Short mmCIF file of C-alpha atoms in Angstrom, two decimals:
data_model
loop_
_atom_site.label_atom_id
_atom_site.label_comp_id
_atom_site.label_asym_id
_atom_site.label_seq_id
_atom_site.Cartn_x
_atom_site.Cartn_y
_atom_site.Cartn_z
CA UNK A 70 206.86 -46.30 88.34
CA UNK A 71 206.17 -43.56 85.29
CA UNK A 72 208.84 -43.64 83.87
CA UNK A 73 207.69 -45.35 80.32
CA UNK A 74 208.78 -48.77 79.24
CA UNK A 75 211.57 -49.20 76.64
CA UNK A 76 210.60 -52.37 75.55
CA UNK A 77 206.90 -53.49 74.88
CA UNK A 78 205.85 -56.75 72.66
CA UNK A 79 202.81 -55.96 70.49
CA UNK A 80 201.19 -58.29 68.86
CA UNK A 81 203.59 -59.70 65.95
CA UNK A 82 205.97 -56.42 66.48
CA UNK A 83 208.36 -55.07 68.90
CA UNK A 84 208.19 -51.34 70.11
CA UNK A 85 211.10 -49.82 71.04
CA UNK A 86 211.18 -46.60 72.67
CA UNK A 87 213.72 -44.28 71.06
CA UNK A 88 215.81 -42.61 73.62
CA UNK A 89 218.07 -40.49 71.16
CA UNK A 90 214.83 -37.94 71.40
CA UNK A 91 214.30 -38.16 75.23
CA UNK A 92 213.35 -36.07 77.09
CA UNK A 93 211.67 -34.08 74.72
CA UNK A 94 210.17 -36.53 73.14
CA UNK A 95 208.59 -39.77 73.69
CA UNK A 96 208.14 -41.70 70.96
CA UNK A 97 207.96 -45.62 69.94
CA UNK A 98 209.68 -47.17 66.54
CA UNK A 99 208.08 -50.81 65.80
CA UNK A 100 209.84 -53.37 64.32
CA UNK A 101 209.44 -56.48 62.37
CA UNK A 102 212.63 -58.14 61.92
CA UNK A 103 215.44 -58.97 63.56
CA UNK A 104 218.10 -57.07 61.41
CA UNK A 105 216.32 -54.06 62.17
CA UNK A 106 216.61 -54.77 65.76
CA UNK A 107 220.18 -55.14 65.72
CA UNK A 108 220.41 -51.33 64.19
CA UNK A 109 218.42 -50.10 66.43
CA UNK A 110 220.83 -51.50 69.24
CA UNK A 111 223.57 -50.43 67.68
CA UNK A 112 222.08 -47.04 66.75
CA UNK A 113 221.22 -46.65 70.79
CA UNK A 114 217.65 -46.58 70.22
CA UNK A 115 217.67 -48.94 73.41
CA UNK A 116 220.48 -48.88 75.70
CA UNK A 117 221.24 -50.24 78.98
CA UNK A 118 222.85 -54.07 79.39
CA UNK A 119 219.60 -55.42 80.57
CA UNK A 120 217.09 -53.79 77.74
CA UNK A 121 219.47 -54.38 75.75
CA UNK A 122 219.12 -58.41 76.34
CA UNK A 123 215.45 -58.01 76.24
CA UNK A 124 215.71 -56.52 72.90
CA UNK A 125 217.54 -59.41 71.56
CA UNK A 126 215.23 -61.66 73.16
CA UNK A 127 211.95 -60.58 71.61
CA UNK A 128 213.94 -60.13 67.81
CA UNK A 129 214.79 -63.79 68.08
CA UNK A 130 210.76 -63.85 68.26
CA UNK A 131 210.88 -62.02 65.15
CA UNK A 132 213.43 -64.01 63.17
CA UNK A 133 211.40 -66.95 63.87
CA UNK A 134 208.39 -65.08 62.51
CA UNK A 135 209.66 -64.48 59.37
CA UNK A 136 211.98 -67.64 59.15
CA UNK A 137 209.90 -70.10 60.19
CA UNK A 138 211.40 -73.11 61.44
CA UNK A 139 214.32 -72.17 59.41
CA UNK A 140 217.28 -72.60 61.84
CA UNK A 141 220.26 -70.85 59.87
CA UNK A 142 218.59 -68.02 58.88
CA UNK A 143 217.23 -67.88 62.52
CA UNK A 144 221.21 -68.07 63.42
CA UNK A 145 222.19 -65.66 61.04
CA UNK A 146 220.21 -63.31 62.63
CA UNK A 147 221.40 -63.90 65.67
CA UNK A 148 224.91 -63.93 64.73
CA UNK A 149 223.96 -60.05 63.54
CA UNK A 150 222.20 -59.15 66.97
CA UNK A 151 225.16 -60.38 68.81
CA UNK A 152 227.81 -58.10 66.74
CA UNK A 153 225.63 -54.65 67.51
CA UNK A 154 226.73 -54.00 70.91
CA UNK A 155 230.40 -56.11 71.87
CA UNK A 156 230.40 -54.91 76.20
CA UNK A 157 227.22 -55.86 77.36
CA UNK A 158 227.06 -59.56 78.11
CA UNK A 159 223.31 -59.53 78.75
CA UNK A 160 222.54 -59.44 75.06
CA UNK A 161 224.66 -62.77 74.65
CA UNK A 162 223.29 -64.12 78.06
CA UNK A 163 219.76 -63.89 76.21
CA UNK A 164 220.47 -65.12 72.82
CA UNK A 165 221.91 -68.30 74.26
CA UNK A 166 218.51 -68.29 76.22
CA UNK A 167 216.66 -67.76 73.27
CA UNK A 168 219.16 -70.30 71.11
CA UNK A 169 218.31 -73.12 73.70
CA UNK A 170 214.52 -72.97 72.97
CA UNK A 171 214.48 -73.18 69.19
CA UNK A 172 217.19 -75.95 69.60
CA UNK A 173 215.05 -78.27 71.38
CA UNK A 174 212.12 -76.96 70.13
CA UNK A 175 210.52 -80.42 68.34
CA UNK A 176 208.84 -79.27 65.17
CA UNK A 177 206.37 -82.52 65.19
CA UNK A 178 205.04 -80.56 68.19
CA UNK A 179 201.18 -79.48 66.64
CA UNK A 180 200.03 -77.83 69.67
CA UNK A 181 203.21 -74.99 70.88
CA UNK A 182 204.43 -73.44 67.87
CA UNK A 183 208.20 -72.45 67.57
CA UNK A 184 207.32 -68.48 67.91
CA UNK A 185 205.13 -69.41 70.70
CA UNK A 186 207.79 -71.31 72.79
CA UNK A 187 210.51 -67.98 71.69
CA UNK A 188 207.71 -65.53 73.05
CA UNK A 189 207.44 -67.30 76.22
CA UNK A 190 211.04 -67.35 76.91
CA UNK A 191 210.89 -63.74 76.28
CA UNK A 192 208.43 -62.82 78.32
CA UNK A 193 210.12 -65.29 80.84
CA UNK A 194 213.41 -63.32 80.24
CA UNK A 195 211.66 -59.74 81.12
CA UNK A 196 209.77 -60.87 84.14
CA UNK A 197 213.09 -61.99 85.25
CA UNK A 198 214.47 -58.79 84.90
CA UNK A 199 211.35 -56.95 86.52
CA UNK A 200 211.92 -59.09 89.57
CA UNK A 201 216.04 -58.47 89.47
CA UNK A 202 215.55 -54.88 89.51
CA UNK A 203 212.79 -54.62 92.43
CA UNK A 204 215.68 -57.19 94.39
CA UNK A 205 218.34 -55.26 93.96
CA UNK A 206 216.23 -52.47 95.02
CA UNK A 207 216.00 -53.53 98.64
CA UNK A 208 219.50 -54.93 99.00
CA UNK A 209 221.16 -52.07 97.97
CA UNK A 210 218.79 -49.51 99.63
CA UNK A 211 219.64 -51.27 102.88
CA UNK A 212 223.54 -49.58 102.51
CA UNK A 213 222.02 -46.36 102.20
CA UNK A 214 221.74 -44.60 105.66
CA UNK A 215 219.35 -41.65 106.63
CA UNK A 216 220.31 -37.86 105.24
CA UNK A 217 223.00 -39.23 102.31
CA UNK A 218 223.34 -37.74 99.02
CA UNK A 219 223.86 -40.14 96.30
CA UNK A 220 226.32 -39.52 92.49
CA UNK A 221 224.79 -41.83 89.89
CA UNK A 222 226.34 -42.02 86.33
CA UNK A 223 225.00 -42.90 82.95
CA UNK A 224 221.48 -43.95 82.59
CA UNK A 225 220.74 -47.44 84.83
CA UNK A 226 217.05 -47.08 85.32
CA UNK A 227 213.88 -47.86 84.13
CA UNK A 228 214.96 -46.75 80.52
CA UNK A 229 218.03 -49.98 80.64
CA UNK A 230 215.89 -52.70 82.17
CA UNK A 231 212.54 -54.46 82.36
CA UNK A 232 212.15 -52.75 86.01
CA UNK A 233 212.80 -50.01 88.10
CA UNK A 234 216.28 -50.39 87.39
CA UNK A 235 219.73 -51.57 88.81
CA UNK A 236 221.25 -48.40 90.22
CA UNK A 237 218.64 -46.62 90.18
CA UNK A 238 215.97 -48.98 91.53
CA UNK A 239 218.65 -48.72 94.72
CA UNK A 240 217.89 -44.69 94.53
CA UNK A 241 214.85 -45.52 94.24
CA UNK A 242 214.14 -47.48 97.30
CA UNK A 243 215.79 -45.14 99.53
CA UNK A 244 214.17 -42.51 98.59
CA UNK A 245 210.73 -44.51 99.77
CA UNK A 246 212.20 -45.65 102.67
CA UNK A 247 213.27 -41.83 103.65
CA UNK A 248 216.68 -41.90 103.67
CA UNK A 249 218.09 -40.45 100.11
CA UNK A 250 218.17 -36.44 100.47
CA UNK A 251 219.19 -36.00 96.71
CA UNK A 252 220.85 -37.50 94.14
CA UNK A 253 223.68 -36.13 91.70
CA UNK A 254 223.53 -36.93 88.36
CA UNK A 255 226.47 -37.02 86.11
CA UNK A 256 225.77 -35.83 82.68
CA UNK A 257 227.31 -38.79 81.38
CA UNK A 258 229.35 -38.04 77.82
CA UNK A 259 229.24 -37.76 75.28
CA UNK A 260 225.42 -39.32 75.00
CA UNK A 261 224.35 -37.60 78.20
CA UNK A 262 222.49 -40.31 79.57
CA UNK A 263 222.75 -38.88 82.90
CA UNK A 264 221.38 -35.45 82.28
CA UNK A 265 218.70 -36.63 79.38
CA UNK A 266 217.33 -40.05 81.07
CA UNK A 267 218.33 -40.13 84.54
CA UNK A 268 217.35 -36.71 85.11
CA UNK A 269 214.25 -37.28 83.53
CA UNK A 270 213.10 -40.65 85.81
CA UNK A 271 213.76 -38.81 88.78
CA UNK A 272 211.96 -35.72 87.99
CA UNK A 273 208.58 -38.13 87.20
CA UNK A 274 208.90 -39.57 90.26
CA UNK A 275 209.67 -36.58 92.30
CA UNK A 276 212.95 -37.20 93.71
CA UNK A 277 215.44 -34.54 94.38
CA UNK A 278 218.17 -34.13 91.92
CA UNK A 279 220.98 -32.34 90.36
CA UNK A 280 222.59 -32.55 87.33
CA UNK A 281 226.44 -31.84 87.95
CA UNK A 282 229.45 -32.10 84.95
CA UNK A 283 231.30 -34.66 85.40
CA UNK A 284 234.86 -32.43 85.77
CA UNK A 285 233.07 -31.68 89.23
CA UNK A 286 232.58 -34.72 91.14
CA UNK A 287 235.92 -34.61 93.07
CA UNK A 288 234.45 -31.03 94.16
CA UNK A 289 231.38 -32.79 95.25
CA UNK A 290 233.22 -35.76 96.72
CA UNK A 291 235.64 -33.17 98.62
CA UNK A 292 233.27 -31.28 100.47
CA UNK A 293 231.50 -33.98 102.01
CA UNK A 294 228.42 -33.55 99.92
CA UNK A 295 228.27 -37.14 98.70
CA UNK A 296 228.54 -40.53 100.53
CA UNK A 297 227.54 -43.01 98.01
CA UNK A 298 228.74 -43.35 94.26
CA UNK A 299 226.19 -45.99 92.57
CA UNK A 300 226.48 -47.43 89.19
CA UNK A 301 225.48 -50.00 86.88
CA UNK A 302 227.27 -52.53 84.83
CA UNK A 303 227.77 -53.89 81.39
CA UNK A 304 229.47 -56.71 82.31
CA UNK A 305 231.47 -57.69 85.69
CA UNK A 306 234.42 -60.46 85.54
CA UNK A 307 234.95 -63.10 87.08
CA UNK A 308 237.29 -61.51 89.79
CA UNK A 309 234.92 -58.50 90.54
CA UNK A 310 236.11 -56.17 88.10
CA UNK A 311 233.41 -54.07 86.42
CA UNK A 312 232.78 -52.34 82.93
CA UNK A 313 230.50 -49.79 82.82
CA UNK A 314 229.82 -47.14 81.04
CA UNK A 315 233.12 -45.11 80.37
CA UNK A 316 234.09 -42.20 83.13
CA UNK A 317 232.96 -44.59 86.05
CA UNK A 318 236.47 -45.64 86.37
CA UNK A 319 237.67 -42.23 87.44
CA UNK A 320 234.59 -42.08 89.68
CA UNK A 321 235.75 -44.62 91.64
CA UNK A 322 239.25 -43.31 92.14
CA UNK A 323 237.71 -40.00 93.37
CA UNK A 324 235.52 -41.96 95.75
CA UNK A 325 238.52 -43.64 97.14
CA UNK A 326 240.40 -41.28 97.43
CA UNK A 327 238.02 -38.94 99.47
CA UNK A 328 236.61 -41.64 101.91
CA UNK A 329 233.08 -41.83 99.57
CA UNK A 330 231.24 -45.17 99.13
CA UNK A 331 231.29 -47.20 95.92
CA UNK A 332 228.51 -49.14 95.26
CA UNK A 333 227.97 -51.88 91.68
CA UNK A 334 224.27 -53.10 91.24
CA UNK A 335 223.84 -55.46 88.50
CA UNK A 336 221.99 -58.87 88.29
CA UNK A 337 224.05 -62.28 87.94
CA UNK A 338 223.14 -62.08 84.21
CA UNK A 339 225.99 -59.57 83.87
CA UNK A 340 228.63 -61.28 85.37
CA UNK A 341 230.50 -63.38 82.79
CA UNK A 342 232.45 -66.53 84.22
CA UNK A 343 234.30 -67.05 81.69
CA UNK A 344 236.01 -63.85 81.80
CA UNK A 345 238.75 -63.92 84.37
CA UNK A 346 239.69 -60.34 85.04
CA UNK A 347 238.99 -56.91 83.84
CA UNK A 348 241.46 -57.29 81.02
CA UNK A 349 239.68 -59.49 79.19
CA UNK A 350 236.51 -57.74 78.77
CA UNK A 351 236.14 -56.15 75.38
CA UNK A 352 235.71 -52.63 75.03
CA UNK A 353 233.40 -50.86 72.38
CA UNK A 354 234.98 -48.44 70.30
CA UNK A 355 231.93 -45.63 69.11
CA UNK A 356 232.08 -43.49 66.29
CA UNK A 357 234.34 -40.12 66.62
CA UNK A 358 231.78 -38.24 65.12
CA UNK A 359 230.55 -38.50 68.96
CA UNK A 360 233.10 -36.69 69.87
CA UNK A 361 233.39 -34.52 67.07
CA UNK A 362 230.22 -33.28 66.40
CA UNK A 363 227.23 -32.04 68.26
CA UNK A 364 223.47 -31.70 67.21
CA UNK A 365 224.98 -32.49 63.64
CA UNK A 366 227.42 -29.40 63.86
CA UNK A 367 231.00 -30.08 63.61
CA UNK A 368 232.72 -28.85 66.99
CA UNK A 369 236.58 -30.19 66.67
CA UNK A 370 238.42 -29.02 63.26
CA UNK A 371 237.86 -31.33 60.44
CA UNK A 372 239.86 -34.03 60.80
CA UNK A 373 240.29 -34.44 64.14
CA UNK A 374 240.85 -37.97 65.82
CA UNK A 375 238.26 -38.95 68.83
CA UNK A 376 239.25 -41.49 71.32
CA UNK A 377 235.34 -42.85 72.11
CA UNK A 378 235.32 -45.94 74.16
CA UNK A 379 232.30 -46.53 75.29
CA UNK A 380 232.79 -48.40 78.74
CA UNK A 381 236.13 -48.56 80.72
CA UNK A 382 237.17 -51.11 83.58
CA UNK A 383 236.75 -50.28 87.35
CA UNK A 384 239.39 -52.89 89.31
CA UNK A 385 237.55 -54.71 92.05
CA UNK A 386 239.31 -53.42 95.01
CA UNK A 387 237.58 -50.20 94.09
CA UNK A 388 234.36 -51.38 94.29
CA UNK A 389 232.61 -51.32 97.93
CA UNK A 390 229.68 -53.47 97.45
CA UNK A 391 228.26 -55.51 94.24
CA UNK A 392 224.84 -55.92 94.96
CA UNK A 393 222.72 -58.45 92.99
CA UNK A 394 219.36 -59.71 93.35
CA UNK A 395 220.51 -62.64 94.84
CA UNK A 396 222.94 -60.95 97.78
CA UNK A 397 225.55 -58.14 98.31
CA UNK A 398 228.74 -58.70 97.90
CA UNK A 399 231.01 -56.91 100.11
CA UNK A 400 234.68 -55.96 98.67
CA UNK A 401 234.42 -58.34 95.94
CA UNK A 402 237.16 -60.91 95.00
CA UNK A 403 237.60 -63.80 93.28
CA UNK A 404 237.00 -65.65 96.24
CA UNK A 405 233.72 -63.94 97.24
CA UNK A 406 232.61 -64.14 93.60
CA UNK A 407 233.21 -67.31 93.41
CA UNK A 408 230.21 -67.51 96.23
CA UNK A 409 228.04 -65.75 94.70
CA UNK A 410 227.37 -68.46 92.34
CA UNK A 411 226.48 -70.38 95.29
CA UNK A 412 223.75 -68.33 96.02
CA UNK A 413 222.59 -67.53 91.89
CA UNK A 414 222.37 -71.58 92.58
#
């Protein structure tokens, strides 16, 4: 994998890798606090559900670094990590993670300092990950038959995990095993993750690509040139239903409509439980100024409103296959979700 990691640990700091300036330029911003962490997430420094839990992880490190054994301002950090990004259930997945150590952490302990036993988990937390993704890999790239063309949206790579990626670990894979002819990327507004990051991952690892605007996937989808839609998730309910990030939800009603494969890869860590159906899964609102504005320039007239959401809801009976790294689930359901727990077990 080249693609360049967009989380590293080093030393007392974290490095995050900024990827508002991809792919022109690579560059790391270090931090040493949590608070500063929680910006950056917000900010989209780091995006992508899984990064984005692994980013939360390692600034719990931090808190504890600068707070000692001081649990509430420890918690009031992680109160303000858990209010940058409200979709992506990963980041609360891993501060409950993280929460669970310094709670039974017993400060008599001489030998395993508090930061010690947080930097573990962490590292625990991204290993995790890096085996999820290369999982995921083979289970989806087992759908994927010899001579198909693949549409991919948003960015769910190497740049939104601790691996090769969910989706794209899938694209991935079948491109090793000989049986992706190209991929189509979606630009992905209006943060153009697809043409920007996804774009970029492929083109370091030499796999064919094209970028395509989004108004012409139904083209694609209608002349036969695509047989797999695969995409990522924020955060998949209970029932099967899946946020991601915003425009997949028309993506799957094209792919229905015109006979095209749908395909979810996401690790158990985004499914959330407690979250019965699509309906309950709350939606980030982003700044209009995304909308708005380009490159700093103002492109609407002043004053104009910008509905931004940032993810939108794709209903399980649109979804084909959820693949995990624990199994595939086939025309998900509450019943067959329900199963999967079985095997997270």
């Amino acid at each position: 994998m080249k693609t360049p990691s967009p989380v590293l640990w080093s030393g007392e700091r974290l490095r995050l890798l900024d990827q508002r300036l991809l792919p022109h330029n690579v560059c790391y911003l270090d931090f040493v606090d949590a608070k500063g962490v929680a910006t950056a997430i917000k900010d989209m420094v780091v995006r992508g559900a899984p990064a984005i839990g692994i980013t939360a992880a390692y600034a719990v490190v931090l808190a504890a670094q600068q707070h000692g054994s001081n649990a509430a301002a420890i918690n009031a950090d992680v109160e303000i990590l858990a209010a940058s990004r409200p979709t992506a259930v990963n980041l609360f997945w891993a501060l409950r993670r993280m929460r669970r150590v310094w709670q039974a952490h017993d400060h008599r302990d001489v030998e395993t300092s508090l930061v010690a036993r947080l930097l573990a988990e962490a590292h625990a937390i991204a290993a995790e990950d890096r085996a999820a993704c290369a999982a995921m890999g083979q289970r989806g790239a087992a759908f994927i038959t010899a001579g198909s063309n693949v549409y991919t949206h948003c960015n769910a790579g190497a740049l939104a995990t601790g691996g090769e990626g969910t989706s794209l670990a899938v694209v991935r894979e079948a491109f090793r095993r000989g049986h992706l002819q190209q991929a189509f990327v979606g630009e992905t507004r209006p943060w153009m993750q697809g043409t920007r990051l996804t774009a970029w991952e492929l083109q370091q690892e030499g796999i064919p690509f094209c970028v395509s605007t989004e108004s012409a996937a139904a083209t694609l989808f209608r002349q036969g040139q695509v047989q797999w839609v695969i995409v990522g998730a924020d955060r998949v309910a209970a029932n099967g239903d899946v946020a991601n990030k915003v425009g997949t939800y028309p993506l799957a009603i094209l792919a229905r409509h015109h006979g095209v494969k749908f395909m979810v890869v996401a690790p158990t860590s985004t499914i959330d439980g407690a979250l019965s159906d699509g309906e309950q899964i709350p939606i980030e609102q982003r700044p209009p100024q995304e909308v708005t504005m380009f490159a700093g320039t103002a492109i609407a007239p002043a004053g104009s409103a910008a509905f931004n959401p940032s993810f939108d809801v794709t209903p399980a009976e649109l979804v084909d296959v959820l693949v995990t790294e624990t199994c595939a689930v086939e025309r998900p359901s509450r019943q067959s979700m329900a199963a999967l727990w079985v095997h997270r077990a």
